[in-house]
Amino acid sequence: MFILLPLSLYIHIPWCIKKCPYCDFNSHKLKENVSYIEYVQHLLLDLKNELLFINNRKIHSIFIGGGTPSLIDNNAITLLMNGIRKYLILVKNVEITIEVNPGTINIEKLITYKSVGINRISIGAQSFNLTQLKTLDRIHNVEEIKKTISMVKNVKFSNFNIDIMYGLPNQSLRESINDLSEAIATCSTHISWYQLTIEPNTLFYSKFHLNTIKLPDEDLIWNFFKHGHDLLISSGYIQYEISNYAKPGFCCKHNLNYWRFGDYVGIGCGAHGKITQSNKQIIRSIKNFSPNKFMNGAYLYKRYYVADIEKPFEYFMNRLRLFEAISYNEFEYYTGLSQKNIRLDIDIAIKRGYLFETNKGWHVTKKGHLFLNFLLEIFLKNK
């Protein structure tokens, strides 16, 4: 008997006031003539087209990401949430997150979020250091971060995340730990603490290769991680994923579903989706990246089946990020494949010290987390 996987909804808002130099997400500089109401109407039509694949399954979490979702006005967010409830069945304790950037949020928006059922806020702080904020070309300053956090608390959001980056250009260990200490001092229930990576097709990529920006060396990056990790653990946070720490009971349900290889519907420009059918075939979808095309009704860019030979890599690419054991039955449950399909790969990973095995399942070793890309390559069939 096929048991339905957890199902989430991701909603993409593509606009930012300006493009950050390190960002490779599908985001676009805001134009004055953008109608948020019109975009939401297209989001709901996009969602309506997905109902055939959703097939009355209940939604366990919703994430409104971007871009900068906090740019859209109160009428648009209200229309969006009312439309979602019209088309979808939400579980009673559904987690609904919206990303907000300091400098684009006010108390009225936060009150509206609460009134329409949003119950988790993710704040894109990135740093509490003004020099680094300027280097990252963020639109906000330190005071605006603190004001945003204060407003979130005043509106009684008991669950909020703060994004903090480390390994920034010319950053010292003291600066990195100060950033993290500031985030911890807010009593945030969740901290996403992740290393700056230089991605192709970004301004930082060009600057890095022209030697106009310099990142800390590998030894210093390791010190950032080690000292920061110890500080987070001693402050009562649990590391449940490579870049995510949470107070007990506050792990992000939406991201956990991604990393456990659950299903999700994606609507909006460039949004991705994954749906597992009753025969365990997996359908992936990608929405059109262009806001203009999307707002002209061309929602779908591509929809395709995942071949069985690709499933182990896709599964482990997500699942190995988590700091929890993988039960033997879980792999079969989420992929529809037998353990026999990956036995040789598992044995190689164990032999190289990336995994160890117990009577309950597979566990990633410390070495496995440190060399995750090498571990993943074992399951890549087109190598």
Coordinates of C-alpha atoms in Angstrom, one line a residue:
M1 CA 0.0 0.0 0.0
F2 CA 1.4 3.4 -0.9
I3 CA 1.5 5.9 1.9
L4 CA 1.4 9.5 0.9
L5 CA 4.6 11.5 1.6
P6 CA 4.4 14.8 3.4
L7 CA 3.5 17.7 1.0
S8 CA 4.6 21.3 1.2
L9 CA 4.0 24.4 -0.9
Y10 CA 6.7 26.8 -2.0
I11 CA 5.8 30.3 -3.3
H12 CA 8.4 32.4 -5.1
I13 CA 8.3 36.2 -5.1
P14 CA 11.0 37.2 -7.7
W15 CA 11.7 40.9 -7.0
C16 CA 14.3 42.6 -4.9
I17 CA 15.0 46.3 -4.6
K18 CA 18.4 45.5 -6.1
K19 CA 20.3 42.3 -6.8
C20 CA 22.9 41.3 -4.2
P21 CA 26.4 40.6 -5.7
Y22 CA 26.6 37.1 -4.2
C23 CA 23.0 35.9 -5.1
D24 CA 22.4 33.3 -7.8
F25 CA 18.7 32.8 -7.0
N26 CA 16.0 33.7 -9.5
S27 CA 15.6 37.3 -8.4
H28 CA 15.1 40.5 -10.4
K29 CA 15.4 44.2 -9.7
L30 CA 12.0 45.7 -8.9
K31 CA 10.4 47.8 -11.5
E32 CA 8.0 50.6 -10.6
N33 CA 5.1 49.3 -12.7
V34 CA 4.9 45.9 -11.1
S35 CA 1.5 45.0 -9.8
Y36 CA 1.7 42.7 -6.8
I37 CA -2.0 41.9 -7.0
E38 CA -1.6 40.8 -10.7
Y39 CA 1.3 38.6 -9.8
V40 CA -0.7 37.0 -7.0
Q41 CA -3.5 36.3 -9.4
H42 CA -1.1 34.5 -11.6
L43 CA 0.3 32.6 -8.6
L44 CA -3.2 31.3 -7.9
L45 CA -3.8 30.3 -11.5
D46 CA -0.4 28.5 -11.4
L47 CA -1.6 26.8 -8.2
K48 CA -4.9 25.9 -9.8
N49 CA -3.0 24.1 -12.7
E50 CA -1.2 22.0 -10.1
L51 CA -4.3 20.7 -8.4
L52 CA -4.4 17.7 -10.6
F53 CA -1.0 16.6 -9.3
I54 CA -1.9 17.5 -5.7
N55 CA -5.0 15.3 -5.7
N56 CA -6.5 16.6 -2.5
R57 CA -3.4 15.9 -0.4
K58 CA -3.0 18.0 2.7
I59 CA -0.3 20.7 2.9
H60 CA 2.0 20.4 5.9
S61 CA 4.0 23.6 5.4
I62 CA 4.2 26.7 3.3
F63 CA 7.2 28.8 2.5
I64 CA 7.0 32.2 0.8
G65 CA 10.5 32.9 -0.5
G66 CA 12.4 35.0 -3.0
G67 CA 13.6 37.5 -3.9
T68 CA 12.1 39.7 -1.2
P69 CA 8.6 38.6 -0.3
S70 CA 8.2 41.4 2.2
L71 CA 8.0 43.8 -0.7
I72 CA 4.5 42.8 -1.6
D73 CA 1.7 44.8 -0.1
N74 CA -0.9 43.8 2.5
N75 CA -3.7 43.4 0.0
A76 CA -1.6 41.1 -2.1
I77 CA -0.6 38.8 0.8
T78 CA -4.2 38.6 2.0
L79 CA -5.4 37.7 -1.5
L80 CA -2.6 35.1 -1.7
M81 CA -3.4 33.4 1.6
N82 CA -7.2 33.4 1.0
G83 CA -6.6 31.9 -2.4
I84 CA -4.4 29.1 -1.0
R85 CA -7.1 28.2 1.5
K86 CA -9.6 28.1 -1.3
Y87 CA -7.7 25.6 -3.3
L88 CA -5.8 23.6 -0.7
I89 CA -6.4 21.6 2.5
L90 CA -4.0 22.7 5.2
V91 CA -3.2 20.5 8.3
K92 CA -4.3 22.0 11.6
N93 CA -0.7 22.9 12.7
V94 CA 0.6 24.0 9.3
E95 CA 3.8 25.9 9.4
I96 CA 3.7 29.1 7.2
T97 CA 7.0 31.0 6.8
I98 CA 7.7 34.2 5.0
E99 CA 11.1 35.7 4.3
V100 CA 11.5 39.3 5.2
N101 CA 14.4 41.7 4.6
P102 CA 15.1 44.6 6.9
G103 CA 14.3 47.9 5.2
T104 CA 11.2 46.4 3.5
I105 CA 9.1 45.5 6.5
N106 CA 6.9 47.5 8.9
I107 CA 4.6 46.8 11.8
E108 CA 1.5 46.9 9.6
K109 CA 2.8 44.2 7.3
L110 CA 3.7 41.9 10.3
I111 CA 0.2 42.4 11.8
T112 CA -1.3 41.4 8.4
Y113 CA 1.0 38.3 8.2
K114 CA -0.3 37.2 11.6
S115 CA -3.9 37.8 10.7
V116 CA -3.7 35.7 7.5
G117 CA -2.1 32.7 9.4
I118 CA 1.6 33.2 8.8
N119 CA 3.3 32.0 11.9
R120 CA 7.1 31.9 11.2
I121 CA 9.3 34.8 10.1
S122 CA 12.7 34.4 8.4
I123 CA 14.9 37.5 8.6
G124 CA 17.6 38.0 6.1
A125 CA 20.1 39.9 8.3
Q126 CA 23.4 38.3 6.9
S127 CA 25.6 40.3 9.2
F128 CA 25.5 42.8 12.1
N129 CA 28.6 44.5 10.9
L130 CA 28.0 47.7 8.9
T131 CA 31.2 47.3 6.8
Q132 CA 30.2 43.8 5.8
L133 CA 26.6 44.9 5.0
K134 CA 28.1 47.4 2.6
T135 CA 30.4 44.8 1.1
L136 CA 27.4 42.6 0.6
D137 CA 25.5 45.6 -0.9
R138 CA 22.6 45.0 1.4
I139 CA 20.0 47.8 1.5
H140 CA 19.7 47.8 5.3
N141 CA 21.9 48.8 8.2
V142 CA 22.4 47.3 11.6
E143 CA 19.7 49.4 13.3
E144 CA 17.2 48.3 10.7
I145 CA 18.0 44.7 11.5
K146 CA 17.4 45.3 15.2
K147 CA 14.2 47.3 14.5
T148 CA 12.9 44.4 12.4
I149 CA 13.6 41.9 15.1
S150 CA 12.0 44.1 17.7
M151 CA 8.8 44.5 15.6
V152 CA 8.7 40.7 15.0
K153 CA 8.7 40.2 18.8
N154 CA 6.2 43.0 19.4
V155 CA 3.7 41.3 17.1
K156 CA 4.2 38.1 19.1
F157 CA 5.8 35.9 16.5
S158 CA 7.2 33.2 18.8
N159 CA 9.1 31.4 15.9
F160 CA 11.6 33.4 13.9
N161 CA 14.8 32.6 12.0
I162 CA 17.8 34.8 11.4
D163 CA 20.1 34.3 8.4
I164 CA 23.8 34.9 9.1
M165 CA 26.7 34.4 6.7
Y166 CA 30.4 33.7 7.5
G167 CA 33.5 33.6 5.4
L168 CA 32.8 37.1 4.1
P169 CA 35.5 39.2 2.3
N170 CA 38.3 40.1 4.7
Q171 CA 36.3 38.9 7.7
S172 CA 38.1 38.2 10.9
L173 CA 37.3 35.4 13.4
R174 CA 36.2 38.0 15.9
E175 CA 33.8 39.7 13.4
S176 CA 32.3 36.3 12.5
I177 CA 31.7 35.4 16.2
N178 CA 30.4 38.8 17.0
D179 CA 27.8 38.4 14.2
L180 CA 26.7 35.1 15.6
S181 CA 26.6 36.4 19.1
E182 CA 24.3 39.2 18.1
A183 CA 21.9 36.7 16.4
I184 CA 21.9 34.5 19.5
A185 CA 21.2 37.5 21.8
T186 CA 17.9 38.1 20.0
C187 CA 16.6 34.8 21.4
S188 CA 15.8 33.6 17.9
T189 CA 14.4 30.1 17.8
H190 CA 16.3 29.3 14.6
I191 CA 19.6 30.4 13.1
S192 CA 20.6 29.7 9.5
W193 CA 24.4 30.1 9.6
Y194 CA 26.0 29.4 6.3
Q195 CA 29.3 30.1 4.5
L196 CA 29.4 32.6 1.6
T197 CA 30.1 30.7 -1.6
I198 CA 31.1 32.3 -4.9
E199 CA 28.6 31.2 -7.5
P200 CA 28.9 31.6 -11.3
N201 CA 26.9 34.4 -12.9
T202 CA 27.2 36.7 -9.9
L203 CA 29.0 40.0 -9.5
F204 CA 31.2 38.4 -6.7
Y205 CA 32.3 35.7 -9.1
S206 CA 33.7 38.3 -11.5
K207 CA 35.3 40.2 -8.6
F208 CA 36.8 37.1 -7.1
H209 CA 38.4 36.1 -10.4
L210 CA 39.7 39.6 -10.9
N211 CA 41.2 39.5 -7.4
T212 CA 39.2 42.6 -6.3
I213 CA 37.7 40.7 -3.4
K214 CA 39.5 38.3 -1.1
L215 CA 37.9 35.6 1.0
P216 CA 39.3 34.1 4.2
D217 CA 41.5 31.0 3.6
E218 CA 40.4 27.5 4.4
D219 CA 42.1 27.4 7.8
L220 CA 40.3 30.5 8.9
I221 CA 37.0 29.3 7.5
W222 CA 37.4 26.1 9.6
N223 CA 38.0 28.3 12.7
F224 CA 34.9 30.3 11.9
F225 CA 32.9 27.1 11.8
K226 CA 34.4 25.4 14.8
H227 CA 34.1 28.4 17.2
G228 CA 30.7 29.3 15.8
H229 CA 29.4 25.8 16.1
D230 CA 30.6 25.5 19.7
L231 CA 29.0 28.9 20.6
L232 CA 25.6 27.8 19.1
I233 CA 25.6 24.5 20.9
S234 CA 26.6 26.1 24.2
S235 CA 23.7 28.6 23.7
G236 CA 21.1 25.8 23.5
Y237 CA 20.8 25.3 19.7
I238 CA 20.8 21.9 18.0
Q239 CA 22.5 21.4 14.7
Y240 CA 20.0 19.5 12.7
E241 CA 21.3 20.3 9.2
I242 CA 24.7 21.4 7.9
S243 CA 23.9 25.1 8.0
N244 CA 20.9 25.2 10.3
Y245 CA 20.6 25.3 14.1
A246 CA 17.4 25.5 16.1
K247 CA 16.2 25.5 19.7
P248 CA 14.5 22.2 20.6
G249 CA 11.1 21.9 18.9
F250 CA 11.8 24.7 16.4
C251 CA 13.4 22.9 13.5
C252 CA 12.0 24.3 10.2
K253 CA 9.3 21.8 9.2
H254 CA 9.3 23.0 5.6
N255 CA 13.1 22.6 5.1
L256 CA 13.0 19.2 6.9
N257 CA 10.5 18.0 4.3
Y258 CA 12.9 19.0 1.5
W259 CA 15.9 17.3 3.1
R260 CA 13.9 14.2 3.9
F261 CA 13.0 14.0 0.2
G262 CA 9.4 14.8 0.8
D263 CA 7.1 16.3 -1.9
Y264 CA 6.4 19.9 -2.6
V265 CA 4.5 22.0 -5.0
G266 CA 6.3 25.1 -6.4
I267 CA 4.5 28.1 -7.8
G268 CA 5.9 31.4 -9.1
C269 CA 8.8 32.4 -11.3
G270 CA 11.5 29.7 -11.3
A271 CA 9.9 27.6 -8.5
H272 CA 10.7 23.9 -8.5
G273 CA 8.3 21.1 -7.5
K274 CA 8.5 17.4 -6.7
I275 CA 5.5 15.1 -6.6
T276 CA 5.6 11.3 -5.9
Q277 CA 2.8 9.4 -7.6
S278 CA 1.1 6.2 -6.2
N279 CA 3.3 4.1 -8.4
K280 CA 6.4 5.8 -6.8
Q281 CA 7.3 7.6 -10.0
I282 CA 8.6 11.1 -9.2
I283 CA 7.6 14.1 -11.3
R284 CA 9.6 17.3 -11.1
S285 CA 8.5 20.6 -12.4
I286 CA 10.2 24.0 -13.0
K287 CA 8.3 27.2 -13.6
N288 CA 9.3 29.9 -16.0
F289 CA 12.1 32.0 -14.8
S290 CA 11.0 35.3 -16.5
P291 CA 8.5 37.4 -14.6
N292 CA 7.3 38.8 -17.9
K293 CA 6.6 35.4 -19.3
F294 CA 5.0 34.2 -16.1
M295 CA 2.7 37.2 -15.9
N296 CA 1.7 36.5 -19.5
G297 CA 0.4 33.1 -18.4
A298 CA 3.4 31.0 -19.4
Y299 CA 3.8 29.3 -16.0
L300 CA 5.4 26.0 -16.7
Y301 CA 8.9 25.8 -18.1
K302 CA 9.4 22.0 -17.8
R303 CA 7.9 18.9 -16.2
Y304 CA 9.6 15.5 -16.3
Y305 CA 9.9 12.1 -14.6
V306 CA 13.0 11.3 -12.6
A307 CA 14.6 8.1 -13.8
D308 CA 15.2 5.3 -11.3
I309 CA 18.9 5.4 -11.8
E310 CA 18.9 9.1 -10.7
K311 CA 16.8 8.7 -7.6
P312 CA 19.6 7.5 -5.2
F313 CA 21.7 10.6 -5.9
E314 CA 18.7 13.0 -5.6
Y315 CA 17.7 11.3 -2.4
F316 CA 21.1 11.4 -0.7
M317 CA 21.9 14.9 -2.0
N318 CA 19.1 16.1 0.3
R319 CA 19.1 13.5 3.0
L320 CA 22.8 13.5 3.9
R321 CA 22.6 17.1 4.9
L322 CA 20.6 16.1 8.1
F323 CA 22.2 15.1 11.4
E324 CA 19.9 12.2 11.9
A325 CA 20.2 8.5 11.0
I326 CA 18.7 7.1 7.8
S327 CA 16.5 4.1 8.6
Y328 CA 16.7 1.3 6.0
N329 CA 13.0 1.5 5.3
E330 CA 13.1 5.2 4.8
F331 CA 15.1 5.0 1.5
E332 CA 12.6 2.5 0.1
Y333 CA 9.7 4.6 1.3
Y334 CA 10.8 7.8 -0.3
T335 CA 12.3 6.4 -3.6
G336 CA 10.4 3.2 -4.2
L337 CA 13.7 1.4 -4.8
S338 CA 15.1 -1.6 -3.0
Q339 CA 18.2 -1.3 -0.8
K340 CA 19.8 -3.7 -3.2
N341 CA 20.1 -0.8 -5.7
I342 CA 22.5 1.0 -3.5
R343 CA 24.3 -1.8 -1.5
L344 CA 27.5 -1.5 -3.4
D345 CA 27.6 2.3 -3.1
I346 CA 26.9 2.1 0.7
D347 CA 29.7 -0.4 1.1
I348 CA 32.1 2.0 -0.7
A349 CA 31.0 4.9 1.5
I350 CA 31.5 2.8 4.7
K351 CA 34.9 1.6 3.5
R352 CA 36.0 5.2 2.9
G353 CA 34.8 6.3 6.4
Y354 CA 31.9 8.5 5.2
L355 CA 29.2 6.3 6.7
F356 CA 28.7 3.7 9.4
E357 CA 26.0 1.2 9.8
T358 CA 23.9 -0.1 12.7
N359 CA 20.9 -2.4 13.1
K360 CA 18.7 0.7 12.7
G361 CA 20.2 2.4 9.7
W362 CA 23.0 4.5 8.2
H363 CA 24.8 7.3 9.9
V364 CA 27.0 10.0 8.4
T365 CA 30.4 10.2 10.1
K366 CA 32.1 13.5 11.0
K367 CA 34.4 12.8 8.0
G368 CA 31.3 12.3 5.8
H369 CA 29.9 15.7 6.7
L370 CA 33.2 17.4 6.2
F371 CA 33.6 15.8 2.7
L372 CA 30.0 15.6 1.7
N373 CA 30.6 16.2 -2.0
F374 CA 33.0 13.2 -2.1
L375 CA 30.3 11.1 -0.3
L376 CA 27.6 12.2 -2.8
E377 CA 29.8 11.4 -5.8
I378 CA 29.6 7.7 -4.8
F379 CA 25.9 7.8 -5.6
L380 CA 26.2 9.8 -8.9
K381 CA 25.8 7.4 -11.8
N382 CA 26.8 9.7 -14.6
K383 CA 30.3 10.3 -13.2

